[in-house]
Amino acid sequence: MTTTELSPDTASSTAIRPSALNATSARRSLRTPALGLIVVFITQLMLVVDASIVNVALPDIQKELHFSPTDLSWVVTAYALPSAVSSC
């Protein structure tokens, strides 16, 4: 037997089974979108929490800086605009 010839036992033990390859790629393809979705959900949660913090602080901002309701809407806009631009 030469070195280029393989016995049937050797060929079957070194070959990659298609079913194992498909299972691995299927797991990998499901993991990537799930991870991306988790990152998007966490990012969105942080944006909502940040906006809520600004809204909770509005009465104190109005009292300390003597802002009118119109000025308070500018505070919310001034906070939301850079947040929106940075997420693009």
Coordinates of N, CA, C and O in Angstrom, one line a residue:
M1 N 0.8 -1.2 0.0 CA 0.0 0.0 0.0 C 0.9 1.2 0.0 O 1.8 1.4 0.8
T2 N 0.6 2.2 -0.9 CA 1.4 3.4 -0.9 C 0.8 4.4 0.0 O -0.3 4.3 0.6
T3 N 1.6 5.5 0.2 CA 1.1 6.5 1.1 C 0.0 7.3 0.6 O -0.7 8.0 1.4
T4 N -0.3 7.3 -0.7 CA -1.4 8.1 -1.3 C -2.7 7.3 -1.2 O -3.8 7.9 -1.3
E5 N -2.6 6.0 -1.0 CA -3.8 5.2 -0.9 C -4.3 5.2 0.6 O -3.5 5.1 1.5
L6 N -5.6 5.2 0.8 CA -6.1 5.2 2.1 C -7.0 4.0 2.2 O -7.7 3.6 1.3
S7 N -6.9 3.3 3.4 CA -7.8 2.2 3.6 C -9.2 2.8 3.8 O -9.4 3.9 4.3
P8 N -10.3 2.0 3.7 CA -11.6 2.5 3.9 C -11.8 2.9 5.4 O -12.6 3.9 5.6
D9 N -11.2 2.3 6.3 CA -11.3 2.7 7.7 C -10.7 4.1 8.0 O -11.3 4.9 8.6
T10 N -9.6 4.4 7.4 CA -8.9 5.7 7.5 C -9.7 6.8 6.9 O -9.8 7.8 7.4
A11 N -10.2 6.5 5.7 CA -11.0 7.5 5.0 C -12.2 7.9 5.7 O -12.6 9.1 5.8
S12 N -12.9 7.0 6.3 CA -14.2 7.3 7.0 C -13.9 8.0 8.3 O -14.7 8.8 8.8
S13 N -12.8 7.7 8.9 CA -12.5 8.3 10.2 C -12.0 9.8 10.1 O -12.2 10.6 11.0
T14 N -11.4 10.1 8.9 CA -10.9 11.5 8.8 C -11.9 12.4 8.0 O -11.7 13.6 8.0
A15 N -12.9 11.8 7.4 CA -13.9 12.6 6.7 C -14.8 13.4 7.7 O -15.1 12.9 8.8
I16 N -15.2 14.6 7.3 CA -16.1 15.3 8.1 C -17.5 15.0 7.7 O -17.8 15.0 6.5
R17 N -18.3 14.6 8.6 CA -19.7 14.3 8.3 C -20.5 15.5 7.9 O -20.4 16.5 8.7
P18 N -21.3 15.5 6.9 CA -22.1 16.7 6.5 C -23.1 17.0 7.6 O -23.4 18.2 7.8
S19 N -23.7 16.0 8.3 CA -24.7 16.4 9.3 C -24.1 17.1 10.4 O -24.7 18.1 11.0
A20 N -22.8 16.8 10.8 CA -22.2 17.5 11.9 C -21.8 18.9 11.5 O -21.9 19.9 12.2
L21 N -21.4 19.1 10.2 CA -21.1 20.4 9.7 C -22.3 21.3 9.6 O -22.3 22.5 10.0
N22 N -23.4 20.7 9.2 CA -24.7 21.5 9.1 C -25.2 21.9 10.5 O -25.7 23.0 10.7
A23 N -25.0 21.1 11.5 CA -25.5 21.4 12.8 C -24.6 22.5 13.4 O -25.2 23.4 14.1
T24 N -23.3 22.5 13.2 CA -22.5 23.5 13.7 C -22.8 24.9 13.0 O -22.9 25.9 13.7
S25 N -22.9 24.9 11.7 CA -23.2 26.1 11.0 C -24.6 26.6 11.4 O -24.8 27.8 11.4
A26 N -25.6 25.8 11.6 CA -26.9 26.2 12.0 C -26.9 26.8 13.4 O -27.5 27.9 13.6
R27 N -26.1 26.3 14.3 CA -26.0 26.9 15.7 C -25.3 28.2 15.6 O -25.7 29.2 16.2
R28 N -24.3 28.3 14.8 CA -23.5 29.6 14.6 C -24.4 30.6 14.0 O -24.4 31.8 14.3
S29 N -25.2 30.3 13.0 CA -26.0 31.2 12.3 C -27.2 31.7 13.2 O -27.7 32.8 13.0
L30 N -27.7 30.9 14.1 CA -28.7 31.3 15.0 C -28.1 32.2 16.2 O -28.8 33.1 16.7
R31 N -26.9 32.0 16.5 CA -26.3 32.7 17.6 C -26.0 34.1 17.3 O -26.3 35.0 18.1
T32 N -25.6 34.4 16.0 CA -25.2 35.7 15.6 C -26.4 36.7 15.6 O -26.3 37.8 16.2
P33 N -27.6 36.3 15.0 CA -28.7 37.3 15.1 C -29.2 37.5 16.5 O -29.6 38.6 16.8
A34 N -29.2 36.4 17.3 CA -29.7 36.6 18.7 C -28.8 37.5 19.4 O -29.3 38.4 20.2
L35 N -27.5 37.5 19.2 CA -26.6 38.4 19.9 C -26.8 39.8 19.4 O -26.8 40.7 20.3
G36 N -27.0 40.0 18.2 CA -27.2 41.3 17.6 C -28.5 41.9 18.2 O -28.6 43.1 18.5
L37 N -29.6 41.1 18.3 CA -30.8 41.5 18.8 C -30.7 41.9 20.3 O -31.3 42.9 20.7
I38 N -30.0 41.2 21.0 CA -29.8 41.5 22.5 C -29.0 42.8 22.6 O -29.4 43.7 23.4
V39 N -28.1 43.1 21.7 CA -27.3 44.4 21.8 C -28.3 45.5 21.4 O -28.3 46.6 22.1
V40 N -29.1 45.3 20.4 CA -30.1 46.4 20.0 C -31.1 46.6 21.2 O -31.4 47.8 21.5
F41 N -31.6 45.6 21.8 CA -32.5 45.8 22.9 C -31.9 46.5 24.1 O -32.5 47.4 24.7
I42 N -30.6 46.2 24.4 CA -30.0 46.8 25.6 C -29.7 48.3 25.2 O -29.9 49.2 26.1
T43 N -29.3 48.6 24.0 CA -29.1 50.0 23.6 C -30.3 50.8 23.6 O -30.4 51.9 24.1
Q44 N -31.4 50.2 23.2 CA -32.7 50.9 23.2 C -33.2 51.1 24.6 O -33.7 52.2 25.0
L45 N -32.9 50.2 25.5 CA -33.3 50.3 26.9 C -32.5 51.5 27.5 O -33.1 52.3 28.3
M46 N -31.2 51.6 27.2 CA -30.4 52.7 27.8 C -30.9 54.0 27.3 O -30.9 55.0 28.0
L47 N -31.3 54.1 26.0 CA -31.8 55.4 25.5 C -33.1 55.8 26.2 O -33.3 57.0 26.5
V48 N -34.0 54.9 26.4 CA -35.2 55.2 27.1 C -34.9 55.6 28.6 O -35.6 56.5 29.1
V49 N -34.0 54.9 29.2 CA -33.7 55.2 30.6 C -33.1 56.6 30.7 O -33.4 57.5 31.6
D50 N -32.2 57.0 29.7 CA -31.6 58.3 29.7 C -32.7 59.4 29.5 O -32.7 60.4 30.2
A51 N -33.6 59.2 28.6 CA -34.7 60.1 28.4 C -35.6 60.3 29.6 O -36.0 61.4 29.9
S52 N -35.8 59.2 30.3 CA -36.6 59.2 31.5 C -35.9 60.0 32.6 O -36.6 60.8 33.3
I53 N -34.6 59.9 32.7 CA -33.9 60.6 33.7 C -34.0 62.1 33.5 O -34.2 62.9 34.4
V54 N -33.9 62.5 32.2 CA -34.0 64.0 31.9 C -35.4 64.4 32.2 O -35.6 65.5 32.8
N55 N -36.4 63.7 31.9 CA -37.8 64.1 32.2 C -38.1 64.1 33.7 O -38.8 65.0 34.2
V56 N -37.5 63.3 34.5 CA -37.6 63.3 35.9 C -36.9 64.6 36.5 O -37.4 65.2 37.5
A57 N -35.8 65.0 35.9 CA -35.1 66.1 36.4 C -35.7 67.5 36.0 O -35.3 68.5 36.5
L58 N -36.7 67.5 35.1 CA -37.3 68.7 34.6 C -37.8 69.7 35.7 O -37.6 70.9 35.6
P59 N -38.5 69.2 36.7 CA -39.0 70.1 37.7 C -37.9 70.8 38.5 O -38.0 72.0 38.8
D60 N -36.8 70.1 38.8 CA -35.7 70.7 39.4 C -35.0 71.7 38.5 O -34.5 72.8 39.0
I61 N -34.9 71.4 37.3 CA -34.3 72.3 36.3 C -35.1 73.6 36.2 O -34.5 74.7 36.2
Q62 N -36.4 73.4 36.2 CA -37.3 74.6 36.1 C -37.2 75.5 37.3 O -37.1 76.7 37.2
K63 N -37.1 74.8 38.5 CA -37.0 75.6 39.7 C -35.7 76.3 39.9 O -35.6 77.5 40.2
E64 N -34.6 75.6 39.6 CA -33.3 76.2 39.8 C -32.9 77.3 38.8 O -32.3 78.2 39.1
L65 N -33.3 77.0 37.5 CA -32.9 78.0 36.5 C -34.1 78.9 36.1 O -33.9 79.7 35.2
H66 N -35.2 78.8 36.7 CA -36.4 79.7 36.4 C -36.8 79.6 35.0 O -37.0 80.6 34.3
F67 N -36.9 78.4 34.5 CA -37.3 78.1 33.1 C -38.8 78.1 32.9 O -39.5 77.7 33.8
S68 N -39.3 78.6 31.8 CA -40.7 78.5 31.5 C -40.9 77.1 30.8 O -40.0 76.4 30.5
P69 N -42.2 76.7 30.7 CA -42.5 75.4 30.0 C -41.8 75.3 28.6 O -41.4 74.2 28.2
T70 N -41.8 76.4 27.9 CA -41.2 76.4 26.6 C -39.7 76.1 26.7 O -39.1 75.4 25.9
D71 N -39.1 76.7 27.7 CA -37.6 76.5 27.9 C -37.4 75.0 28.2 O -36.3 74.5 27.8
L72 N -38.3 74.5 29.0 CA -38.1 73.1 29.4 C -38.2 72.1 28.1 O -37.5 71.1 28.1
S73 N -39.0 72.5 27.2 CA -39.1 71.7 26.0 C -37.8 71.8 25.2 O -37.3 70.8 24.6
W74 N -37.1 72.9 25.3 CA -35.8 73.0 24.7 C -34.7 72.2 25.4 O -33.8 71.7 24.8
V75 N -34.9 72.0 26.7 CA -33.9 71.2 27.4 C -34.1 69.7 26.9 O -33.0 69.1 26.7
V76 N -35.3 69.3 26.8 CA -35.5 67.9 26.3 C -35.0 67.8 24.9 O -34.3 66.8 24.5
T77 N -35.2 68.8 24.0 CA -34.7 68.7 22.6 C -33.2 68.8 22.6 O -32.6 68.0 21.8
A78 N -32.6 69.6 23.4 CA -31.2 69.8 23.5 C -30.5 68.4 23.9 O -29.4 68.1 23.5
Y79 N -31.2 67.7 24.7 CA -30.6 66.4 25.2 C -30.8 65.3 24.1 O -30.0 64.5 23.8
A80 N -32.0 65.3 23.5 CA -32.4 64.2 22.6 C -31.6 64.4 21.2 O -31.3 63.4 20.6
L81 N -31.4 65.6 20.8 CA -30.7 65.8 19.5 C -29.3 65.2 19.4 O -29.1 64.4 18.5
P82 N -28.4 65.5 20.3 CA -27.1 64.8 20.3 C -27.2 63.3 20.4 O -26.4 62.5 19.8
S83 N -28.2 62.8 21.2 CA -28.3 61.4 21.4 C -28.7 60.7 20.1 O -28.2 59.7 19.7
A84 N -29.6 61.4 19.4 CA -30.1 60.9 18.1 C -29.0 60.9 17.0 O -28.8 60.0 16.2
V85 N -28.2 62.0 17.0 CA -27.1 62.1 16.1 C -26.0 61.1 16.3 O -25.4 60.5 15.4
S86 N -25.7 60.9 17.6 CA -24.6 59.9 17.9 C -25.0 58.5 17.6 O -24.1 57.6 17.5
S87 N -26.3 58.1 17.6 CA -26.7 56.8 17.4 C -26.8 56.5 15.9 O -27.0 55.3 15.5
C88 N -26.6 57.4 15.0 CA -26.7 57.2 13.6 C -25.4 56.6 13.1 O -24.4 56.7 13.4

